[in-house]
C-alpha atoms as one frame of an Amber mdcrd trajectory, in Angstrom:
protein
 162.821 150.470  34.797 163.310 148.704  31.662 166.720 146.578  30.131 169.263
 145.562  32.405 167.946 148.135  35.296 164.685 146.266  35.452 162.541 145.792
  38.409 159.107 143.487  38.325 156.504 143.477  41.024 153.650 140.675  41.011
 150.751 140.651  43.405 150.161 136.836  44.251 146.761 135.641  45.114 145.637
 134.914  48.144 146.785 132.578  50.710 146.058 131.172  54.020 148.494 133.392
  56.638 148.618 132.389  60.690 150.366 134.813  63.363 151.637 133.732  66.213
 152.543 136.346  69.616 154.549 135.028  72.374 153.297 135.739  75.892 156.392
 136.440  77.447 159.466 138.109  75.627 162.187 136.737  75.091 160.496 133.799
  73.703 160.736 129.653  76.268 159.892 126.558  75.883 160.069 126.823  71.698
 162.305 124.262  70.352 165.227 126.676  68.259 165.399 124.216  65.346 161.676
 124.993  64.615 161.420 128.445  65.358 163.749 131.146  64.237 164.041 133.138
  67.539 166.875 135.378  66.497 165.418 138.976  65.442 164.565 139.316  61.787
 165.290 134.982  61.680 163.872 133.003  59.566 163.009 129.744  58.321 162.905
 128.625  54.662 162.021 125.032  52.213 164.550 123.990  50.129 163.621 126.190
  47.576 163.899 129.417  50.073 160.541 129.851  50.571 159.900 131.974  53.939
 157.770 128.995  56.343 158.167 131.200  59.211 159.037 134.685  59.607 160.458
 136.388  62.992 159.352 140.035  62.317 158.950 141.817  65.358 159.910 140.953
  68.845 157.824 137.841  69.954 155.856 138.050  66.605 155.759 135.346  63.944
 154.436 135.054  60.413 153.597 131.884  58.792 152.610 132.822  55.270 151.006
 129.479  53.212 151.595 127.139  56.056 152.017 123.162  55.830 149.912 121.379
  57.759 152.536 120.354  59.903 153.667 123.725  60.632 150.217 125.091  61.447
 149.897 122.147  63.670 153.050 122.937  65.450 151.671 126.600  66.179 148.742
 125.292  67.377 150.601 123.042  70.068 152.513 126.003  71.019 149.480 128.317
  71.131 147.464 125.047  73.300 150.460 124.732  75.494 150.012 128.453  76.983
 153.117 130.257  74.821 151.214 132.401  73.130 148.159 133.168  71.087 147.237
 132.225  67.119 145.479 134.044  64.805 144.520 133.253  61.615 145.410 135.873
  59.340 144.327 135.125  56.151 143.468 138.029  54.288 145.139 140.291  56.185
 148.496 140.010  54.287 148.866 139.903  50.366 152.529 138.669  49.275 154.075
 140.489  46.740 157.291 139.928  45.230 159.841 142.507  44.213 162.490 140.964
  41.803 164.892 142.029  39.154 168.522 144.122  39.520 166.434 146.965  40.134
 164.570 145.947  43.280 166.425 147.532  46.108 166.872 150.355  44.188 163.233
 150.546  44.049 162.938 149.822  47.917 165.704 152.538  48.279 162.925 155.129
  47.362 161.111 154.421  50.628 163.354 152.801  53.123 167.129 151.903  53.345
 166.461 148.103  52.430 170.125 146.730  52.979 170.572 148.375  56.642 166.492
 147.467  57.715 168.054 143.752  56.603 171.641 144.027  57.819 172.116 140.695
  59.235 168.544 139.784  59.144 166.425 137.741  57.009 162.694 139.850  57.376
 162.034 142.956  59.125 158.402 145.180  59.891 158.833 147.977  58.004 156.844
 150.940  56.144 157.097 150.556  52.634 155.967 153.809  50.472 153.398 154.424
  53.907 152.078 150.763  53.153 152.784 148.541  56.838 154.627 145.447  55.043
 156.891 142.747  56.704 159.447 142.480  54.367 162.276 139.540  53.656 165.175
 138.671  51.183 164.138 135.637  48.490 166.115 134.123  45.908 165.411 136.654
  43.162 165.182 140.060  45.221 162.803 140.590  47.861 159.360 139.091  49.274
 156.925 141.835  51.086 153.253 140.805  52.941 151.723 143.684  52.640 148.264
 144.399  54.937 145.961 144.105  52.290 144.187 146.923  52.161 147.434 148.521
  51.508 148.037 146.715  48.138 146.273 149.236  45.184 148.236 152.385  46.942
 151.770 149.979  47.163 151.294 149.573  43.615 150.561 153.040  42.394 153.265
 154.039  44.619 156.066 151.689  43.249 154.493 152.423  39.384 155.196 156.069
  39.906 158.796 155.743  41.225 159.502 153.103  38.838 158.487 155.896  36.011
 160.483 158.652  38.012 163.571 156.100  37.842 163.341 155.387  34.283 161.875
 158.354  32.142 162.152 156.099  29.417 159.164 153.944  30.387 156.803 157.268
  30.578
């Protein structure tokens, strides 16, 4: 997609990722201004960054975590409410800016229903398992990793079938 339809994908290197899964559902004992504990919830930096990402039922990402926020999961994790796992390398972020995003993500997966009142969903994204989420510019996806190469020839082939301009 090229001009004013544009739509740019970058891979980002990688990062340090924890998980956290609640032992009983729906969630007790986490303290709501810390953990977003609404479905699809969020919780973002100043500069909306995703800190901590509600994406299935019980389920949390923390993609690039402070410190202070991996300490926190810990606690939790200690205290009995659930288990921690250190993901790293598991998930590669990729971001998925430009006007033409979600008319990229249309290709695979309604994008504005999976995110209707929601902030980050588990979804399928061109057959690639990816935990997607709305960012400043367009969208944010943590793709598993071994899922990035096929994600990317995927999106570079609708991207061409969009625009026949860029082939």
């Amino acid at each position: 997609m090229g001009g004013g339809d544009s739509c740019h994908i970058a891979a980002h290197g990688a990062e340090r990722a924890l998980e956290f899964a609640a032992f009983r559902w729906p969630a007790s004992g986490f303290p709501a201004a810390q953990w977003p504990l609404a479905a699809g919830g969020a919780t973002r930096d100043a500069s909306g960054r995703a800190l901590l990402l509600h994406f299935a039922p019980g389920r949390w990402l923390a993609p690039g975590p402070a410190p202070e926020l991996g300490e926190r999961l810990a606690r939790a994790a200690h205290g009995g409410a659930g288990t921690l796992l250190d993901a790293t390398g598991k998930w590669a972020r990729m971001s998925i800016t430009g006007p033409a995003a979600a008319r990229l993500l249309a290709s695979t997966i309604d994008i504005h229903a999976l995110l209707a009142g929601r902030e980050c969903a588990a979804a399928m994204l061109f057959d690639c398992p990816a935990i997607v989420a709305r960012s400043n510019q367009g969208f944010e996806a943590w793709l598993q990793a071994s899922y990035v190469t096929d994600f990317l020839a995927s999106t570079g082939r609708v991207g061409a079938a969009l625009n026949p301009r860029l082939r």
